[in-house]
mmCIF file of C-alpha atoms and ligand atoms in Angstrom:
data_model
loop_
_atom_site.group_PDB
_atom_site.id
_atom_site.type_symbol
_atom_site.label_atom_id
_atom_site.label_comp_id
_atom_site.label_asym_id
_atom_site.label_seq_id
_atom_site.Cartn_x
_atom_site.Cartn_y
_atom_site.Cartn_z
ATOM 1 C CA UNK I 1 0.000 0.000 0.000
ATOM 2 C CA UNK I 2 2.798 2.377 0.967
ATOM 3 C CA UNK I 3 4.623 1.670 -2.301
ATOM 4 C CA UNK I 4 1.489 2.456 -4.324
ATOM 5 C CA UNK I 5 1.089 5.735 -2.439
ATOM 6 C CA UNK I 6 4.747 6.621 -3.102
ATOM 7 C CA UNK I 7 4.339 5.896 -6.824
ATOM 8 C CA UNK I 8 1.160 8.030 -6.951
ATOM 9 C CA UNK I 9 2.965 10.851 -5.194
ATOM 10 C CA UNK I 10 5.914 10.674 -7.609
ATOM 11 C CA UNK I 11 3.513 10.676 -10.572
ATOM 12 C CA UNK I 12 1.636 13.715 -9.211
ATOM 13 C CA UNK I 13 4.937 15.526 -8.605
ATOM 14 C CA UNK I 14 6.114 14.778 -12.160
ATOM 15 C CA UNK I 15 2.811 16.070 -13.588
ATOM 16 C CA UNK I 16 3.006 19.232 -11.485
ATOM 17 C CA UNK I 17 6.570 19.975 -12.655
ATOM 18 C CA UNK I 18 5.649 19.241 -16.263
ATOM 19 C CA UNK I 19 2.589 21.497 -16.193
ATOM 20 C CA UNK I 20 4.536 24.313 -14.537
ATOM 21 C CA UNK I 21 7.138 24.108 -17.277
ATOM 22 C CA UNK I 22 4.495 24.136 -20.009
ATOM 23 C CA UNK I 23 2.722 27.098 -18.381
ATOM 24 C CA UNK I 24 5.981 29.065 -18.108
ATOM 25 C CA UNK I 25 6.585 28.391 -21.808
ATOM 26 C CA UNK I 26 9.807 26.401 -21.160
ATOM 27 C CA UNK I 27 10.794 23.798 -23.740
ATOM 28 C CA UNK I 28 10.453 20.131 -22.772
ATOM 29 C CA UNK I 29 13.684 18.283 -23.575
ATOM 30 C CA UNK I 30 14.236 14.537 -24.238
ATOM 31 C CA UNK I 31 15.614 13.774 -20.762
ATOM 32 C CA UNK I 32 12.815 15.629 -18.948
ATOM 33 C CA UNK I 33 10.083 13.522 -17.372
ATOM 34 C CA UNK I 34 6.828 13.880 -19.278
ATOM 35 C CA UNK I 35 3.366 12.261 -19.194
ATOM 36 C CA UNK I 36 3.002 9.220 -21.394
ATOM 37 C CA UNK I 37 0.145 10.871 -23.319
ATOM 38 C CA UNK I 38 2.400 13.808 -24.247
ATOM 39 C CA UNK I 39 5.153 11.463 -25.460
ATOM 40 C CA UNK I 40 2.719 9.369 -27.530
ATOM 41 C CA UNK I 41 1.017 12.442 -28.990
ATOM 42 C CA UNK I 42 4.365 13.788 -30.153
ATOM 43 C CA UNK I 43 5.540 10.465 -31.565
ATOM 44 C CA UNK I 44 2.334 10.278 -33.620
ATOM 45 C CA UNK I 45 2.495 13.841 -34.897
ATOM 46 C CA UNK I 46 6.247 14.094 -35.542
ATOM 47 C CA UNK I 47 6.459 10.697 -37.249
ATOM 48 C CA UNK I 48 3.446 11.526 -39.436
ATOM 49 C CA UNK I 49 5.073 14.824 -40.280
ATOM 50 C CA UNK I 50 8.300 12.969 -41.224
ATOM 51 C CA UNK I 51 6.398 10.465 -43.382
ATOM 52 C CA UNK I 52 4.686 13.377 -45.161
ATOM 53 C CA UNK I 53 7.987 14.968 -46.069
ATOM 54 C CA UNK I 54 9.322 11.709 -47.496
ATOM 55 C CA UNK I 55 6.149 10.607 -49.313
ATOM 56 C CA UNK I 56 5.884 14.181 -50.651
ATOM 57 C CA UNK I 57 9.036 13.530 -52.680
ATOM 58 C CA UNK I 58 7.090 11.145 -54.939
ATOM 59 C CA UNK I 59 4.654 13.480 -56.750
ATOM 60 C CA UNK I 60 7.440 15.999 -57.353
ATOM 61 C CA UNK I 61 10.045 13.375 -58.298
ATOM 62 C CA UNK I 62 7.686 12.435 -61.104
ATOM 63 C CA UNK I 63 8.669 15.695 -62.881
ATOM 64 C CA UNK I 64 12.470 15.730 -62.531
ATOM 65 C CA UNK I 65 13.013 14.197 -65.962
ATOM 66 C CA UNK I 66 10.379 16.446 -67.556
ATOM 67 C CA UNK I 67 11.264 19.855 -66.084
ATOM 68 C CA UNK I 68 11.116 22.404 -68.931
ATOM 69 C CA UNK I 69 14.690 23.765 -68.527
ATOM 70 C CA UNK I 70 18.004 22.874 -66.905
ATOM 71 C CA UNK I 71 17.439 25.690 -64.373
ATOM 72 C CA UNK I 72 13.995 24.352 -63.460
ATOM 73 C CA UNK I 73 15.404 20.826 -63.131
ATOM 74 C CA UNK I 74 18.230 21.967 -60.808
ATOM 75 C CA UNK I 75 15.811 23.870 -58.586
ATOM 76 C CA UNK I 76 13.352 20.965 -58.426
ATOM 77 C CA UNK I 77 16.133 18.488 -57.586
ATOM 78 C CA UNK I 78 17.371 20.736 -54.773
ATOM 79 C CA UNK I 79 13.855 21.158 -53.410
ATOM 80 C CA UNK I 80 13.124 17.431 -53.385
ATOM 81 C CA UNK I 81 16.449 16.779 -51.684
ATOM 82 C CA UNK I 82 15.486 19.331 -49.011
ATOM 83 C CA UNK I 83 12.234 17.436 -48.375
ATOM 84 C CA UNK I 84 14.211 14.225 -47.793
ATOM 85 C CA UNK I 85 16.379 16.165 -45.322
ATOM 86 C CA UNK I 86 13.289 17.457 -43.501
ATOM 87 C CA UNK I 87 12.097 13.875 -43.130
ATOM 88 C CA UNK I 88 15.446 12.933 -41.580
ATOM 89 C CA UNK I 89 15.471 15.796 -39.021
ATOM 90 C CA UNK I 90 11.940 14.852 -38.045
ATOM 91 C CA UNK I 91 12.636 11.106 -37.707
ATOM 92 C CA UNK I 92 15.604 12.051 -35.491
ATOM 93 C CA UNK I 93 13.399 14.338 -33.368
ATOM 94 C CA UNK I 94 10.861 11.500 -32.946
ATOM 95 C CA UNK I 95 13.649 9.040 -32.020
ATOM 96 C CA UNK I 96 14.493 11.215 -28.985
ATOM 97 C CA UNK I 97 11.091 10.147 -27.611
ATOM 98 C CA UNK I 98 12.044 6.471 -27.550
ATOM 99 C CA UNK I 99 10.809 5.037 -30.851
ATOM 100 C CA UNK I 100 13.091 3.678 -33.577
ATOM 101 C CA UNK I 101 13.077 4.522 -37.282
ATOM 102 C CA UNK I 102 12.229 0.876 -38.036
ATOM 103 C CA UNK I 103 9.168 1.026 -35.784
ATOM 104 C CA UNK I 104 7.973 4.259 -37.398
ATOM 105 C CA UNK I 105 8.355 2.835 -40.905
ATOM 106 C CA UNK I 106 6.554 -0.371 -39.866
ATOM 107 C CA UNK I 107 3.620 1.733 -38.579
ATOM 108 C CA UNK I 108 3.504 3.591 -41.900
ATOM 109 C CA UNK I 109 3.593 0.390 -43.931
ATOM 110 C CA UNK I 110 0.874 -1.241 -41.847
ATOM 111 C CA UNK I 111 -1.404 1.780 -42.436
ATOM 112 C CA UNK I 112 -1.487 2.727 -38.726
ATOM 113 C CA UNK I 113 0.514 5.932 -39.197
ATOM 114 C CA UNK I 114 -0.834 8.560 -41.552
ATOM 115 C CA UNK I 115 0.916 11.038 -43.834
ATOM 116 C CA UNK I 116 -0.468 14.279 -45.257
ATOM 117 C CA UNK I 117 -3.586 13.814 -47.374
ATOM 118 C CA UNK I 118 -2.192 16.205 -49.988
ATOM 119 C CA UNK I 119 0.338 13.713 -51.345
ATOM 120 C CA UNK I 120 -2.355 11.317 -52.516
ATOM 121 C CA UNK I 121 -3.170 13.510 -55.511
ATOM 122 C CA UNK I 122 -1.439 13.109 -58.890
ATOM 123 C CA UNK I 123 0.852 15.677 -60.563
ATOM 124 C CA UNK I 124 -0.546 15.816 -64.100
ATOM 125 C CA UNK I 125 1.264 18.828 -65.597
ATOM 126 C CA UNK I 126 4.275 21.060 -64.961
ATOM 127 C CA UNK I 127 1.903 23.654 -63.472
ATOM 128 C CA UNK I 128 1.169 21.126 -60.690
ATOM 129 C CA UNK I 129 4.806 21.505 -59.592
ATOM 130 C CA UNK I 130 4.202 25.255 -59.356
ATOM 131 C CA UNK I 131 0.974 24.665 -57.435
ATOM 132 C CA UNK I 132 2.691 22.304 -54.976
ATOM 133 C CA UNK I 133 5.472 24.789 -54.232
ATOM 134 C CA UNK I 134 3.142 27.762 -53.971
ATOM 135 C CA UNK I 135 0.113 26.213 -52.233
ATOM 136 C CA UNK I 136 1.378 23.049 -50.512
ATOM 137 C CA UNK I 137 4.656 24.488 -49.260
ATOM 138 C CA UNK I 138 2.792 27.743 -48.580
ATOM 139 C CA UNK I 139 0.320 25.881 -46.364
ATOM 140 C CA UNK I 140 3.152 23.911 -44.754
ATOM 141 C CA UNK I 141 4.984 27.146 -43.850
ATOM 142 C CA UNK I 142 1.937 28.643 -42.137
ATOM 143 C CA UNK I 143 1.617 25.479 -40.024
ATOM 144 C CA UNK I 144 5.342 25.140 -39.386
ATOM 145 C CA UNK I 145 6.009 28.768 -38.452
ATOM 146 C CA UNK I 146 3.501 28.208 -35.683
ATOM 147 C CA UNK I 147 5.215 24.918 -34.748
ATOM 148 C CA UNK I 148 8.543 26.720 -34.242
ATOM 149 C CA UNK I 149 7.105 27.599 -30.819
ATOM 150 C CA UNK I 150 5.857 24.086 -30.084
ATOM 151 C CA UNK I 151 6.663 22.906 -26.556
ATOM 152 C CA UNK I 152 8.990 19.994 -27.424
ATOM 153 C CA UNK I 153 12.548 21.313 -27.921
ATOM 154 C CA UNK I 154 13.847 18.977 -30.671
ATOM 155 C CA UNK I 155 10.652 19.418 -32.751
ATOM 156 C CA UNK I 156 10.715 23.180 -32.365
ATOM 157 C CA UNK I 157 14.399 23.408 -33.383
ATOM 158 C CA UNK I 158 13.836 21.186 -36.446
ATOM 159 C CA UNK I 159 11.036 23.550 -37.489
ATOM 160 C CA UNK I 160 13.298 26.612 -37.455
ATOM 161 C CA UNK I 161 15.553 25.170 -40.128
ATOM 162 C CA UNK I 162 12.739 23.583 -42.112
ATOM 163 C CA UNK I 163 10.863 26.898 -42.328
ATOM 164 C CA UNK I 164 13.877 28.646 -43.875
ATOM 165 C CA UNK I 165 13.982 26.030 -46.642
ATOM 166 C CA UNK I 166 10.212 25.971 -47.129
ATOM 167 C CA UNK I 167 10.112 29.678 -47.859
ATOM 168 C CA UNK I 168 12.505 29.105 -50.771
ATOM 169 C CA UNK I 169 10.227 26.268 -51.929
ATOM 170 C CA UNK I 170 7.156 28.467 -51.784
ATOM 171 C CA UNK I 171 8.850 31.131 -53.866
ATOM 172 C CA UNK I 172 10.002 28.696 -56.540
ATOM 173 C CA UNK I 173 6.422 27.455 -56.894
ATOM 174 C CA UNK I 174 5.031 30.967 -57.118
ATOM 175 C CA UNK I 175 7.672 31.839 -59.715
ATOM 176 C CA UNK I 176 6.565 28.897 -61.888
ATOM 177 C CA UNK I 177 2.922 30.038 -61.664
ATOM 178 C CA UNK I 178 3.780 33.708 -62.321
ATOM 179 C CA UNK I 179 5.846 32.742 -65.362
ATOM 180 C CA UNK I 180 3.070 30.587 -66.794
ATOM 181 C CA UNK I 181 0.543 33.381 -66.281
ATOM 182 C CA UNK I 182 2.739 35.629 -68.442
ATOM 183 C CA UNK I 183 2.954 32.936 -71.126
ATOM 184 C CA UNK I 184 0.620 31.630 -73.851
ATOM 185 C CA UNK I 185 -3.123 31.060 -73.393
ATOM 186 C CA UNK I 186 -2.417 27.315 -73.078
ATOM 187 C CA UNK I 187 0.083 27.958 -70.285
ATOM 188 C CA UNK I 188 -2.343 30.253 -68.469
ATOM 189 C CA UNK I 189 -5.078 27.621 -68.728
ATOM 190 C CA UNK I 190 -2.694 24.972 -67.423
ATOM 191 C CA UNK I 191 -1.865 27.153 -64.387
ATOM 192 C CA UNK I 192 -5.558 27.805 -63.693
ATOM 193 C CA UNK I 193 -6.373 24.093 -64.037
ATOM 194 C CA UNK I 194 -3.645 23.303 -61.477
ATOM 195 C CA UNK I 195 -5.028 25.747 -58.914
ATOM 196 C CA UNK I 196 -8.549 24.413 -59.555
ATOM 197 C CA UNK I 197 -7.354 20.916 -58.575
ATOM 198 C CA UNK I 198 -4.951 21.828 -55.723
ATOM 199 C CA UNK I 199 -6.827 24.601 -53.894
ATOM 200 C CA UNK I 200 -9.299 22.519 -51.908
ATOM 201 C CA UNK I 201 -6.850 19.687 -51.019
ATOM 202 C CA UNK I 202 -4.434 22.410 -49.774
ATOM 203 C CA UNK I 203 -7.105 23.691 -47.372
ATOM 204 C CA UNK I 204 -7.584 20.114 -46.120
ATOM 205 C CA UNK I 205 -3.894 19.938 -45.136
ATOM 206 C CA UNK I 206 -4.762 21.902 -41.972
ATOM 207 C CA UNK I 207 -6.988 19.082 -40.746
ATOM 208 C CA UNK I 208 -10.693 19.019 -39.827
ATOM 209 C CA UNK I 209 -12.538 22.037 -38.396
ATOM 210 C CA UNK I 210 -11.662 22.690 -34.743
ATOM 211 C CA UNK I 211 -15.044 21.344 -33.635
ATOM 212 C CA UNK I 212 -14.223 18.004 -35.372
ATOM 213 C CA UNK I 213 -10.552 17.732 -34.365
ATOM 214 C CA UNK I 214 -10.166 15.106 -31.608
ATOM 215 C CA UNK I 215 -6.437 15.726 -31.083
ATOM 216 C CA UNK I 216 -6.620 19.505 -30.672
ATOM 217 C CA UNK I 217 -7.672 19.547 -26.996
ATOM 218 C CA UNK I 218 -4.497 17.914 -25.670
ATOM 219 C CA UNK I 219 -2.335 19.553 -28.327
ATOM 220 C CA UNK I 220 -3.414 23.059 -27.289
ATOM 221 C CA UNK I 221 -3.270 22.244 -23.565
ATOM 222 C CA UNK I 222 0.298 20.948 -23.905
ATOM 223 C CA UNK I 223 1.274 23.804 -26.259
ATOM 224 C CA UNK I 224 2.192 21.332 -28.987
ATOM 225 C CA UNK I 225 -0.183 23.331 -31.194
ATOM 226 C CA UNK I 226 0.111 27.107 -30.764
ATOM 227 C CA UNK I 227 -2.750 27.791 -33.194
ATOM 228 C CA UNK I 228 -5.775 25.690 -34.103
ATOM 229 C CA UNK I 229 -6.474 24.057 -37.484
ATOM 230 C CA UNK I 230 -9.055 26.723 -38.439
ATOM 231 C CA UNK I 231 -6.872 29.648 -37.353
ATOM 232 C CA UNK I 232 -3.998 28.443 -39.522
ATOM 233 C CA UNK I 233 -6.266 27.644 -42.487
ATOM 234 C CA UNK I 234 -7.654 31.205 -42.308
ATOM 235 C CA UNK I 235 -4.141 32.690 -42.208
ATOM 236 C CA UNK I 236 -3.222 30.701 -45.315
ATOM 237 C CA UNK I 237 -6.350 31.757 -47.210
ATOM 238 C CA UNK I 238 -5.903 35.439 -46.363
ATOM 239 C CA UNK I 239 -2.350 35.589 -47.645
ATOM 240 C CA UNK I 240 -2.817 33.330 -50.684
ATOM 241 C CA UNK I 241 -5.888 35.037 -52.176
ATOM 242 C CA UNK I 242 -3.901 38.219 -52.617
ATOM 243 C CA UNK I 243 -0.976 36.374 -54.213
ATOM 244 C CA UNK I 244 -3.377 34.767 -56.720
ATOM 245 C CA UNK I 245 -4.841 38.158 -57.629
ATOM 246 C CA UNK I 246 -1.403 39.639 -58.341
ATOM 247 C CA UNK I 247 -0.664 37.073 -61.069
ATOM 248 C CA UNK I 248 -4.219 36.834 -62.431
ATOM 249 C CA UNK I 249 -5.285 33.427 -61.104
ATOM 250 C CA UNK I 250 -8.819 32.796 -59.849
ATOM 251 C CA UNK I 251 -9.382 30.881 -56.609
ATOM 252 C CA UNK I 252 -11.984 28.177 -57.409
ATOM 253 C CA UNK I 253 -14.433 29.156 -54.663
ATOM 254 C CA UNK I 254 -17.522 31.130 -55.630
ATOM 255 C CA UNK I 255 -18.256 31.899 -51.966
ATOM 256 C CA UNK I 256 -14.866 33.460 -51.306
ATOM 257 C CA UNK I 257 -15.190 37.086 -50.239
ATOM 258 C CA UNK I 258 -13.551 39.534 -47.905
ATOM 259 C CA UNK I 259 -15.601 39.995 -44.766
ATOM 260 C CA UNK I 260 -15.223 43.630 -43.800
ATOM 261 C CA UNK I 261 -16.360 43.015 -40.242
ATOM 262 C CA UNK I 262 -13.687 40.382 -39.497
ATOM 263 C CA UNK I 263 -11.030 41.540 -41.955
ATOM 264 C CA UNK I 264 -10.695 37.932 -43.195
ATOM 265 C CA UNK I 265 -11.845 36.048 -46.280
ATOM 266 C CA UNK I 266 -14.959 33.909 -45.823
ATOM 267 C CA UNK I 267 -14.813 30.693 -47.844
ATOM 268 C CA UNK I 268 -17.176 28.035 -49.161
ATOM 269 C CA UNK I 269 -17.689 24.590 -47.589
ATOM 270 C CA UNK I 270 -14.819 22.083 -47.682
ATOM 271 C CA UNK I 271 -15.657 18.583 -48.927
ATOM 272 C CA UNK I 272 -14.886 16.633 -45.741
ATOM 273 C CA UNK I 273 -16.149 13.377 -47.276
ATOM 274 C CA UNK I 274 -13.297 13.626 -49.751
ATOM 275 C CA UNK I 275 -10.843 14.395 -46.904
ATOM 276 C CA UNK I 276 -11.858 11.314 -44.870
ATOM 277 C CA UNK I 277 -11.819 9.127 -47.997
ATOM 278 C CA UNK I 278 -8.235 10.209 -48.673
ATOM 279 C CA UNK I 279 -6.910 9.888 -45.101
ATOM 280 C CA UNK I 280 -8.548 6.467 -44.808
ATOM 281 C CA UNK I 281 -6.537 5.181 -47.744
ATOM 282 C CA UNK I 282 -8.920 5.709 -50.669
ATOM 283 C CA UNK I 283 -7.550 8.810 -52.392
ATOM 284 C CA UNK I 284 -6.462 8.792 -56.053
ATOM 285 C CA UNK I 285 -2.833 7.781 -55.342
ATOM 286 C CA UNK I 286 -2.728 6.213 -51.843
ATOM 287 C CA UNK I 287 -1.971 2.724 -53.111
ATOM 288 C CA UNK I 288 0.638 3.914 -55.586
ATOM 289 C CA UNK I 289 2.432 6.009 -52.913
ATOM 290 C CA UNK I 290 2.554 3.191 -50.353
ATOM 291 C CA UNK I 291 3.543 0.510 -52.892
ATOM 292 C CA UNK I 292 6.399 2.703 -54.062
ATOM 293 C CA UNK I 293 7.574 3.456 -50.511
ATOM 294 C CA UNK I 294 7.529 -0.243 -49.584
ATOM 295 C CA UNK I 295 9.441 -1.246 -52.711
ATOM 296 C CA UNK I 296 12.121 1.412 -52.295
ATOM 297 C CA UNK I 297 12.474 0.567 -48.604
ATOM 298 C CA UNK I 298 12.997 -3.078 -49.489
ATOM 299 C CA UNK I 299 15.411 -2.260 -52.329
ATOM 300 C CA UNK I 300 17.442 -0.123 -49.904
ATOM 301 C CA UNK I 301 17.857 -2.895 -47.311
ATOM 302 C CA UNK I 302 21.432 -3.551 -48.482
ATOM 303 C CA UNK I 303 22.385 0.101 -47.802
ATOM 304 C CA UNK I 304 21.139 -0.138 -44.224
ATOM 305 C CA UNK I 305 22.939 -3.484 -43.768
ATOM 306 C CA UNK I 306 26.188 -2.014 -45.159
ATOM 307 C CA UNK I 307 25.929 1.060 -42.892
ATOM 308 C CA UNK I 308 25.371 -1.181 -39.862
ATOM 309 C CA UNK I 309 28.327 -3.433 -40.798
ATOM 310 C CA UNK I 310 30.514 -0.325 -41.156
ATOM 311 C CA UNK I 311 29.360 0.980 -37.749
ATOM 312 C CA UNK I 312 30.205 -2.373 -36.126
ATOM 313 C CA UNK I 313 33.634 -2.427 -37.798
ATOM 314 C CA UNK I 314 34.411 1.105 -36.545
ATOM 315 C CA UNK I 315 33.236 0.204 -33.043
ATOM 316 C CA UNK I 316 35.523 -2.846 -32.993
ATOM 317 C CA UNK I 317 38.464 -0.755 -34.239
ATOM 318 C CA UNK I 318 37.911 1.838 -31.525
ATOM 319 C CA UNK I 319 37.978 -0.898 -28.863
ATOM 320 C CA UNK I 320 41.325 -2.277 -30.100
HETATM 321 N N1 BYC C 1 -3.668 14.507 -43.730
HETATM 322 O O1 BYC C 1 -7.452 15.925 -34.496
HETATM 323 P P1 BYC C 1 -6.779 16.322 -35.765
HETATM 324 C C1 BYC C 1 5.217 19.261 -46.240
HETATM 325 C C2 BYC C 1 -5.619 13.268 -39.184
HETATM 326 S S1 BYC C 1 4.543 17.991 -45.392
HETATM 327 C C3 BYC C 1 -3.682 13.308 -43.107
HETATM 328 O O2 BYC C 1 -6.987 17.734 -36.213
HETATM 329 P P2 BYC C 1 -3.977 16.899 -35.281
HETATM 330 C C4 BYC C 1 5.758 19.104 -47.566
HETATM 331 C C5 BYC C 1 -4.869 13.401 -37.862
HETATM 332 O O3 BYC C 1 -3.565 12.856 -37.970
HETATM 333 C C6 BYC C 1 3.391 18.757 -44.310
HETATM 334 N N2 BYC C 1 -4.210 13.132 -41.877
HETATM 335 O O4 BYC C 1 -5.212 15.967 -35.646
HETATM 336 C C7 BYC C 1 6.468 17.965 -47.895
HETATM 337 C C8 BYC C 1 -5.797 12.627 -36.948
HETATM 338 O O5 BYC C 1 -5.624 11.223 -37.172
HETATM 339 P P3 BYC C 1 -4.804 10.266 -36.125
HETATM 340 C C9 BYC C 1 2.942 17.880 -43.219
HETATM 341 C C10 BYC C 1 -4.712 14.224 -41.266
HETATM 342 O O6 BYC C 1 -2.769 16.052 -35.269
HETATM 343 C C11 BYC C 1 6.951 17.789 -49.188
HETATM 344 C C12 BYC C 1 -7.166 12.957 -37.495
HETATM 345 O O7 BYC C 1 -6.984 13.329 -38.850
HETATM 346 N N3 BYC C 1 2.753 18.732 -42.065
HETATM 347 O O8 BYC C 1 5.205 20.297 -45.687
HETATM 348 O O9 BYC C 1 -4.285 17.688 -34.047
HETATM 349 C C13 BYC C 1 6.696 18.755 -50.169
HETATM 350 C C14 BYC C 1 -7.861 14.068 -36.743
HETATM 351 O O10 BYC C 1 -7.201 15.344 -36.949
HETATM 352 C C15 BYC C 1 -4.699 15.484 -41.851
HETATM 353 C C16 BYC C 1 2.557 18.230 -40.843
HETATM 354 O O11 BYC C 1 2.500 17.057 -40.648
HETATM 355 C C17 BYC C 1 -4.154 15.608 -43.135
HETATM 356 N N4 BYC C 1 -4.122 16.767 -43.794
HETATM 357 O O12 BYC C 1 -3.902 17.971 -36.483
HETATM 358 C C18 BYC C 1 5.981 19.897 -49.820
HETATM 359 C C19 BYC C 1 2.477 19.266 -39.734
HETATM 360 N N5 BYC C 1 -5.283 16.359 -41.002
HETATM 361 O O13 BYC C 1 -3.362 10.707 -36.166
HETATM 362 C C20 BYC C 1 5.526 20.099 -48.507
HETATM 363 C C21 BYC C 1 2.431 18.667 -38.375
HETATM 364 C C22 BYC C 1 -5.655 15.653 -39.917
HETATM 365 O O14 BYC C 1 -5.439 10.519 -34.801
HETATM 366 N N6 BYC C 1 1.112 18.151 -38.051
HETATM 367 N N7 BYC C 1 -5.319 14.369 -40.089
HETATM 368 O O15 BYC C 1 -4.998 8.887 -36.673
HETATM 369 C C23 BYC C 1 0.105 18.925 -37.592
HETATM 370 O O16 BYC C 1 0.226 20.133 -37.443
HETATM 371 C C24 BYC C 1 -1.171 18.228 -37.220
HETATM 372 O O17 BYC C 1 -0.893 16.862 -37.016
HETATM 373 C C25 BYC C 1 -2.326 18.390 -38.270
HETATM 374 C C26 BYC C 1 -3.541 17.589 -37.789
HETATM 375 C C27 BYC C 1 -2.698 19.860 -38.369
HETATM 376 C C28 BYC C 1 -1.901 17.868 -39.639
#
């Protein structure tokens, strides 16, 4: 009985210290004691974020061989390489919480871990590469700037670097769209078609409305999320509508209008049936994305085995 009481007391003390830290706005670091729910919440979110970065390389990789100039190809290659790097920082941040890379990949392959809905749509034309950079990276920046102040130290620090690279990505996408809008009628139509297809899925990247978001309660309480899904979506809409106007693109939402009372753009309804279809594995490219990831992971097994053999050899040498 006494031992149970002692354990309860220690648990209550840990919770009190943790909550005080969160309330003061201090970062939680890997060696700090933290509630199990906080650890699990972060493992889920950070690993899903990492998977999104890596799976996101697929739709863009599809256009490396078809980029319209050497300059465009170099920029696209650099961008895709950055996304791979973001995945690696994020897997490392998640590993500090006590899960291994292998476990995270196994959860992805079994369908238990999600990745961003946006990467289950196909890239049909070069303008889609512009739309991804401008809208998808644009949406990612809005979310990630907010996450720079997330309460978990390693996640917050990874975000600082990632945001710097994402702003270059957003600009390269906007440049592609701006260039096409100054081009031929066919190019302008291609750019408009891309925004017609990518606009609504980009809004879905922020997740369900706050009233339908089961994870938000804990995330806000623990300061993992510093802004809610709807707040960030609104921020993205407000800044993107103006960018579209500057280059002559039309946002495909007939209900979109500036609300003078709030100072924000009101928008039409989002198709949440489509969102849930996609996150439950039935989007246009879910199967293709997962099949490709599994194949490449399997094909790369020899690289992981060689790296491990090299590590063991070095360890042995250092002991001699
Ligand atoms: N897609 O309670 P909610 C990039 C899930 S990559 C799929 O609101 P939460 C880039 C959610 O996981 C950008 N699933 O959850 C890369 C939950 O399901 P589980 C990726 C989604 O976590 C390459 C359920 O729906 N960014 O930038 O509070 C090239 C209920 O949702 C989505 C991040 O990952 C979605 N869109 O909020 C270019 C940012 N939305 O897990 C660009 C970090 C919701 O309970 N993540 N779900 O089974 C976050 O900020 C938050 O996790 C979310 C969702 C805002 C995404």
